[in-house]
Each structure stands twice: as C-alpha cells, then as structure tokens.
Short mmCIF file of C-alpha atoms and ligand atoms in Angstrom, two decimals:
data_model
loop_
_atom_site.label_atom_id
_atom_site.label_comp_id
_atom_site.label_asym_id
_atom_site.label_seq_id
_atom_site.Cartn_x
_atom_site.Cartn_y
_atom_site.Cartn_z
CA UNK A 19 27.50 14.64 -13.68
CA UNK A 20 27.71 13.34 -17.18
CA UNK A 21 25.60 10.59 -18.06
CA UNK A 22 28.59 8.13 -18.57
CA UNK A 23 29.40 8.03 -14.89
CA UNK A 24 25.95 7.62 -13.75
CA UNK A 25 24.68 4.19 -13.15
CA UNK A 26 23.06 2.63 -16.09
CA UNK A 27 20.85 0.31 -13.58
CA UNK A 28 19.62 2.25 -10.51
CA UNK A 29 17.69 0.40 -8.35
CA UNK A 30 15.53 1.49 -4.93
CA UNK A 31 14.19 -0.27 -1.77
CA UNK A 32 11.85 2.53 -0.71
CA UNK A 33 11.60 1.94 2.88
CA UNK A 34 10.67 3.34 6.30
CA UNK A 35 7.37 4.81 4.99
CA UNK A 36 6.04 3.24 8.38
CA UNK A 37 8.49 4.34 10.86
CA UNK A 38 8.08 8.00 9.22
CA UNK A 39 4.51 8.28 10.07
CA UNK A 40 4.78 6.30 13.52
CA UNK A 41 7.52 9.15 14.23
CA UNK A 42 4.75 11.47 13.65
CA UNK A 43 1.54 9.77 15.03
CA UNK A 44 0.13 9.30 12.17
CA UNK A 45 -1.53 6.48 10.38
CA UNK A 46 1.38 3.98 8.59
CA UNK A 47 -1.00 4.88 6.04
CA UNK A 48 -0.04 8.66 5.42
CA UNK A 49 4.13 7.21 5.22
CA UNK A 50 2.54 5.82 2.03
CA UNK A 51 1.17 8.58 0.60
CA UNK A 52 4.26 10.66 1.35
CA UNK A 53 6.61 7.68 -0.18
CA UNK A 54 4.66 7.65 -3.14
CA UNK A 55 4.85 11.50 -4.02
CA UNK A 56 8.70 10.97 -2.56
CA UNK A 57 8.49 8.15 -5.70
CA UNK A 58 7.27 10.23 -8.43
CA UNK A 59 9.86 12.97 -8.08
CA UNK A 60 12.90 10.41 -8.14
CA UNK A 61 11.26 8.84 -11.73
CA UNK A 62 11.22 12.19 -13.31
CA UNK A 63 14.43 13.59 -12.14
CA UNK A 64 16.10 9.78 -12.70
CA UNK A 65 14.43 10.19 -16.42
CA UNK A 66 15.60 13.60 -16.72
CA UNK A 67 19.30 13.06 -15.42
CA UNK A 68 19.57 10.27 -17.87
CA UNK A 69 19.46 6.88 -15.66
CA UNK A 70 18.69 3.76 -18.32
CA UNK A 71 16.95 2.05 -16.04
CA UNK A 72 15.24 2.50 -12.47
CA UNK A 73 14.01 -0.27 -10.00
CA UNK A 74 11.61 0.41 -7.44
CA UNK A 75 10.60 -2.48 -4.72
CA UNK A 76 7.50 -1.41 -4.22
CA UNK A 77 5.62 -4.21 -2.71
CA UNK A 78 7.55 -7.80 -2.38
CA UNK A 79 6.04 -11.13 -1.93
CA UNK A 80 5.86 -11.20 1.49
CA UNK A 81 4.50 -7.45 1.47
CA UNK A 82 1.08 -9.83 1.42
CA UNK A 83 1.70 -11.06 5.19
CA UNK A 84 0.92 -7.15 6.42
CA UNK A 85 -2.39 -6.33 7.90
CA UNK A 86 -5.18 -6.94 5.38
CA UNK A 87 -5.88 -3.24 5.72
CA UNK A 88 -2.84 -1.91 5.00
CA UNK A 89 -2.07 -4.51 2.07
CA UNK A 90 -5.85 -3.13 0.72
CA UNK A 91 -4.58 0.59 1.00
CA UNK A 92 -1.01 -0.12 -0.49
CA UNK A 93 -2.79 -2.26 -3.89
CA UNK A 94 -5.51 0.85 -4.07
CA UNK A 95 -2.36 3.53 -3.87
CA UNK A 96 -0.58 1.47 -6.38
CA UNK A 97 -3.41 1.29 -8.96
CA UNK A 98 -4.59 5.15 -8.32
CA UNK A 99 -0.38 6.17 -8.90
CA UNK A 100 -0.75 4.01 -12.24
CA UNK A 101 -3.59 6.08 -13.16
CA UNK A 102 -2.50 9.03 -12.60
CA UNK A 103 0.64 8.65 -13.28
CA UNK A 104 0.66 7.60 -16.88
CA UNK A 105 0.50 11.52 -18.29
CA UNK A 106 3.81 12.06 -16.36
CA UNK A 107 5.43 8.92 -17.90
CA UNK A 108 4.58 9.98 -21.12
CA UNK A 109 5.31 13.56 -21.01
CA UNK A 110 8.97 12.19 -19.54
CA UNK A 111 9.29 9.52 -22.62
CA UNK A 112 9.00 6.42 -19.54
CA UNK A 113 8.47 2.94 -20.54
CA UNK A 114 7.12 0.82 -17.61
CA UNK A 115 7.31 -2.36 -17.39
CA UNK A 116 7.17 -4.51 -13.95
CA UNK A 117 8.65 -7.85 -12.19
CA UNK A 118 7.26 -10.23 -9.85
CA UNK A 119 3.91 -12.48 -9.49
CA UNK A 120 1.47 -9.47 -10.76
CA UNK A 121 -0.91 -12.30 -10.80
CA UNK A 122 -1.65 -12.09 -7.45
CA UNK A 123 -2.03 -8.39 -7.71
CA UNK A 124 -6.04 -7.22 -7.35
CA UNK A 125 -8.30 -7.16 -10.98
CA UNK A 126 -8.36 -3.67 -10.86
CA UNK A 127 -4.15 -2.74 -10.19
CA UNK A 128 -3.55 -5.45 -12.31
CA UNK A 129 -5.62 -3.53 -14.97
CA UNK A 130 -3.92 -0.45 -14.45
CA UNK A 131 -0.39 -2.19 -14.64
CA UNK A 132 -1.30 -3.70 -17.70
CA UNK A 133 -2.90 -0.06 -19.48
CA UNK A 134 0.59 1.61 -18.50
CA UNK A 135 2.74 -1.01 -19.74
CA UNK A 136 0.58 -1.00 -22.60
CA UNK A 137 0.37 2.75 -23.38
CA UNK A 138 4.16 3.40 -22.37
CA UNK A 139 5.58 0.78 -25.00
CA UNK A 140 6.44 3.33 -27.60
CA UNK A 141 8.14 5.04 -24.92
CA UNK A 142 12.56 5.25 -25.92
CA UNK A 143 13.59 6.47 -22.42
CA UNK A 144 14.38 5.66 -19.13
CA UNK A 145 12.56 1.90 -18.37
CA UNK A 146 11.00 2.49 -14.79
CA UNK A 147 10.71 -1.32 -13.59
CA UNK A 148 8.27 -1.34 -10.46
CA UNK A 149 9.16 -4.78 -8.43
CA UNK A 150 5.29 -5.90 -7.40
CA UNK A 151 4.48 -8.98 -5.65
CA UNK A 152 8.28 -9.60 -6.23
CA UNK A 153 10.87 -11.81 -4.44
CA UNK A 154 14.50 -13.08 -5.77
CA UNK A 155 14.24 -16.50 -3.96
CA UNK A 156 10.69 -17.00 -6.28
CA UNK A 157 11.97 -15.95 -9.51
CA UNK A 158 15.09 -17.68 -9.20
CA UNK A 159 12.94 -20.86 -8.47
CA UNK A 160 10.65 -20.16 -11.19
CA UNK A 161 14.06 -20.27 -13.64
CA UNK A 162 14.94 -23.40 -12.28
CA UNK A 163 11.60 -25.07 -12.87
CA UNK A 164 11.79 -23.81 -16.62
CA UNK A 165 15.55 -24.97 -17.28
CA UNK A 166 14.09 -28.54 -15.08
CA UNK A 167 11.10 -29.02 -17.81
CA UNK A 168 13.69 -28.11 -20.62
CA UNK A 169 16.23 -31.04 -19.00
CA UNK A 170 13.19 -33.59 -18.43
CA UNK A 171 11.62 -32.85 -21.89
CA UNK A 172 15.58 -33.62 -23.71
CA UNK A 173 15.62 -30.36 -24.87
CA UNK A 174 18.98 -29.53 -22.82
CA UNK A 175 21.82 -31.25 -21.34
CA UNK A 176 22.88 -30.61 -17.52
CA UNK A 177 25.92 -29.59 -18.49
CA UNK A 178 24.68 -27.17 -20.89
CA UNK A 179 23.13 -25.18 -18.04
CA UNK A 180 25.32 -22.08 -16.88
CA UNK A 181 25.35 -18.24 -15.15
CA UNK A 182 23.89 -17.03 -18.71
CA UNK A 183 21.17 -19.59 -19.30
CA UNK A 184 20.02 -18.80 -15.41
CA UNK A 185 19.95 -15.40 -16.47
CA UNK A 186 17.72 -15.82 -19.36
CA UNK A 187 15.37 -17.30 -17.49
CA UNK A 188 14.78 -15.10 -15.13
CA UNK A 189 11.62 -12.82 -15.45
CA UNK A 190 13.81 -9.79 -15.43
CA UNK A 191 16.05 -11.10 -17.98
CA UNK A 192 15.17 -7.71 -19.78
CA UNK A 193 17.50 -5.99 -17.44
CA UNK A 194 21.09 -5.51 -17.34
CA UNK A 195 22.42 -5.99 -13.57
CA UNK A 196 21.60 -3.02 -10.80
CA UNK A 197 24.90 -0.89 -10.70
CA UNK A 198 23.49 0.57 -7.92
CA UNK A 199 21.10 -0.31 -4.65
CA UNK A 200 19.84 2.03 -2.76
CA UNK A 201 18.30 1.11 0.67
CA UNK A 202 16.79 3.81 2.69
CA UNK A 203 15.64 3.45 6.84
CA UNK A 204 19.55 2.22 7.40
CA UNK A 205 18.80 -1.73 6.99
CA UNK A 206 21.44 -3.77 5.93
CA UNK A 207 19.93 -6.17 3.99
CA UNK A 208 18.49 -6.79 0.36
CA UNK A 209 15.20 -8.32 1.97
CA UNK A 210 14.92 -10.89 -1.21
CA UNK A 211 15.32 -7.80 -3.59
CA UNK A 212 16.94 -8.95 -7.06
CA UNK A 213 19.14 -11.89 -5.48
CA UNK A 214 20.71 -13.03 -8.74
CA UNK A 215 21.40 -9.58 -10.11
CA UNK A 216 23.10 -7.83 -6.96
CA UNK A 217 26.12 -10.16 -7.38
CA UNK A 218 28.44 -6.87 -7.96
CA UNK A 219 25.99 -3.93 -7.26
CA UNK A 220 26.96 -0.76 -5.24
CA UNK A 221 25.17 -0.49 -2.48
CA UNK A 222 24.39 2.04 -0.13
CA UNK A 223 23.05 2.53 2.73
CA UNK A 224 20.97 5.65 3.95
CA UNK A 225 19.41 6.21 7.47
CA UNK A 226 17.01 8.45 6.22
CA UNK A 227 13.81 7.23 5.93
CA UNK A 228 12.08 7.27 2.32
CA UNK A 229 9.54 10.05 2.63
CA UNK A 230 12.38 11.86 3.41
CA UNK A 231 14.74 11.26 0.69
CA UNK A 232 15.68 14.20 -1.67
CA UNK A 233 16.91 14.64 -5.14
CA UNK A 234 19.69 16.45 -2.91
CA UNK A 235 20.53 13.19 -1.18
CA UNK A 236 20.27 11.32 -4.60
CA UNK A 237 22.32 13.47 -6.09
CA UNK A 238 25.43 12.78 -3.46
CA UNK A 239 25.02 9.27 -3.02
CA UNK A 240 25.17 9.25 -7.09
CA UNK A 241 28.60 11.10 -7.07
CA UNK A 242 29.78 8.71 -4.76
CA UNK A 243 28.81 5.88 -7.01
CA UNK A 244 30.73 7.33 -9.62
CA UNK A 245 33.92 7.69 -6.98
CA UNK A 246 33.85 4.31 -6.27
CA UNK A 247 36.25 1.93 -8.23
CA UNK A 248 34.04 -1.08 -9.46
CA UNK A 249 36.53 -4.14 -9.85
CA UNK A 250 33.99 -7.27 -10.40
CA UNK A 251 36.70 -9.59 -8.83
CA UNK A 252 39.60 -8.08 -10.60
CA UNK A 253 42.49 -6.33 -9.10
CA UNK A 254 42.93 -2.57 -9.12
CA UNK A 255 45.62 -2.78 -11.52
CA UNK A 256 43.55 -4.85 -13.99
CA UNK A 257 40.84 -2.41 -14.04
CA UNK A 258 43.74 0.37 -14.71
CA UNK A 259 43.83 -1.84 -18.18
CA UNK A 260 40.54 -1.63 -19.11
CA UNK A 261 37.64 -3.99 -19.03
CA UNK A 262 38.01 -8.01 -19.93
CA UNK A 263 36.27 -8.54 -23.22
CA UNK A 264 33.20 -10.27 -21.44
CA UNK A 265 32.53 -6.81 -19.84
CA UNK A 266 33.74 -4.75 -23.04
CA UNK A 267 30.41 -7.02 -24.60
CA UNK A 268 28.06 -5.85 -22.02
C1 LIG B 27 8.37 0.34 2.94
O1 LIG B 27 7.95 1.09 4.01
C2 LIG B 27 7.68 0.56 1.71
C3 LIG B 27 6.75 -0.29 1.13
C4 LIG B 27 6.04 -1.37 1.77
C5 LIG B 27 6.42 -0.17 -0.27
C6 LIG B 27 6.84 1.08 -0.94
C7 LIG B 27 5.65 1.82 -1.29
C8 LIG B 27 5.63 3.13 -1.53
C9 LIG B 27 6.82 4.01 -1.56
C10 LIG B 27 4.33 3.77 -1.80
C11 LIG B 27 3.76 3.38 -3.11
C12 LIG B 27 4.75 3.45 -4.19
C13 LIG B 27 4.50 3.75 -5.44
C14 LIG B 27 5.63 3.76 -6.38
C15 LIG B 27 3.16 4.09 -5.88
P1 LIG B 27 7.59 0.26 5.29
O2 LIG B 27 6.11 0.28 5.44
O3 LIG B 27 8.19 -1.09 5.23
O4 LIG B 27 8.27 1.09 6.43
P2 LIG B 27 8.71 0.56 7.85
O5 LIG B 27 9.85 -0.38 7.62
O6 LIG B 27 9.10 1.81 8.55
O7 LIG B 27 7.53 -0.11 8.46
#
C-alpha cells in the first residue's frame, strides 16, 4: 500500500481489554497489560508503514469513574510504557505529544509524559498523540470559554467566530482531522472520542477485542479505507473532478 492511500490521521479506541481477560478469568488487569504490548506493536508498524499521525484513547475523562484500583494500575501502566517506551520512539523517529486534562494525571505519569514529549521533540516522524484524561464534550467547552473571554474582553466580534476559529482553539488544534477511527470490542459509538474532528472520519468497526488485534487485521481494515470513496458532502461525480480548493489547501 503506498503511503498516498493510507490515512494521514489514524486514530484508535483501544477497547475490550476487560472483556478479554473476563473471557479468560483473569484479572481486568492482565487485558491491560496485553492491550498495552497490543499498543506498542501498532506505533511501530503505523511509524514504519508511514501513517502521519496516530491517535490512541487511552484513558478518557470519565476513565476516572472506574474502580480506584484499576484507575491506580492503568496511571502506573501508563507511566512505566512512557518509560520504557521512549528508546522505541526514538529508535522509530516518534514525536509524542498528548491531548486531554493531563493535569489530573498522577505527579509521577505526568512526569513521564512530560520527559517523552520533551525528549521526542526533535523527532520528524510519525506524531503518536496519546488521548489521556481526554473527552470531546470538555475540550470543545474549554474552546468556547477561550473564544467567550476573547468576545467579553472586545477582542472579537460574534460574528467573527466560525468552524476555523473553533478549530484553533481546540487543544488538538495541532492535528489535521482523523481520516480514520478505529473502534475495536464492536461498539458503535465514539464514547466522547474527538467530537469536533470525526465530522467526516472513516470509521470502522471491529468485533475483535483489542488484545487481540493484529497488524494482519490493521492491515485489511487499512485497504478498505483506501477502497472507500470519501465525498465530504459532495456528490460522486464532484469528487470524479477533483477536490474543491478548500480541500486542495488542506
Ligand atoms: C479499554 O478496555 C481500554 C482502556 C480503558 C484504555 C486503553 C489502555 C490500554 C490499551 C493499556 C495502556 C495503553 C498504553 C498505550 C500504555 P476496557 O477496559 O474498557 O475493556 P472493556 O470494555 O472490555 O471493559
């Protein structure tokens, strides 16, 4: 697959680590571990294929409402991946960077979060985006409150405010738009996972459950992105014509 047809934006909700180990009477626990080495083999083959950019959702706001114990084991798995992690970012030319309310996140993950970003900055390949302590509905209200303070302070008109000033004021303004969404566990929902952004996104859908996802079943569901005829509202015969100079500029 050449990297042209891949998407540019590739972005993950990693779930059914739970269910996995429930399946197998084990701890929800050891679905962790598993979905975290499950994880680090879709980075480096995404950085290797030549994806821009890769999304995980790997712990959302209300991630927080789970038992104490498992949110404890989740923030220590996070901040242990981080650390030993970093080598295989750098060996794969990853730049990290993440999204959501980190301040929440423990001293000691947020500490490792900020050492990768940190180290991986001189990094010119894929961005790996980890979505921590995130939720759409939050950081679209956080962009409201800063284009509200820029209205109230006569900085800006009302009028003035449209789709691209939203944009730039969300946190992940960074990003272009997910081309893809993959959900594993077969739920059919976003779950508050990049609201804003998922206006025209591919999705798909996979029963499996994420320890079990394989650079096999990546690879298929990422030739059947590149089948599918992406029309952002237009008709078929427009897209025939080529894209609308607001696209050509993106
Ligand atoms: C969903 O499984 C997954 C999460 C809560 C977070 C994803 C976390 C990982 C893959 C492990 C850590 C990741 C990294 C990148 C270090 P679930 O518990 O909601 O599964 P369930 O729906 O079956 O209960």
């Amino acid at each position: 697959m050449t990297a042209a047809k891949l998407p540019r934006h590739l972005a993950i909700i990693m779930d059914g680590n739970g269910r996995w180990a429930e399946l197998r009477r084990r701890d929800r626990t050891f679905g962790h571990l598993k979905g975290a080495r499950v994880a680090k083999e879709m980075i480096e083959h995404c950085a290797q294929i030549g994806i821009e950019y890769l999304t995980l959702y790997a712990f959302s706001s209300e991630n927080w409402l789970r038992p104490r114990t498992e949110v404890t084991f989740l923030m220590k798995l996070l901040g242990r991946h981080l650390r030993k992690e970093r080598r295989t970012l750098m060996k794969n030319n990853i730049r990290f960077s993440v999204i959501g309310d980190i301040e929440r996140l423990p001293g000691a993950v947020l500490e490792e979060v900020s050492l990768t970003i940190e180290e991986t900055r001189i990094n010119t390949g894929m961005n790996l985006v980890f979505a921590l302590s995130y939720g759409g509905r939050q950081e679209i209200t956080a962009a409201v409150r800063n284009i509200a303070r820029a209205v109230a302070a006569g900085e800006i008109q009302p009028e003035e405010i449209d789709e691209s000033m939203i944009a730039a004021n969300l946190q992940s303004s960074f990003l272009p738009d997910p081309d893809l969404i993959i959900r594993t566990s077969g739920e059919y929902r976003l779950s508050n996972f990049l609201l804003w952004q998922a206006a025209y996104s591919e999705l798909c859908i996979t029963k499996t459950l994420w320890p079990d996802f394989s650079l096999d079943e990546l690879t298929q569901t990422l030739q059947q992105f590149t089948s599918r005829e992406r029309r952002f509202g237009r008709t078929a015969e427009q897209v025939r014509q080529g894209p609308t100079s607001q696209q050509a500029m993106v």
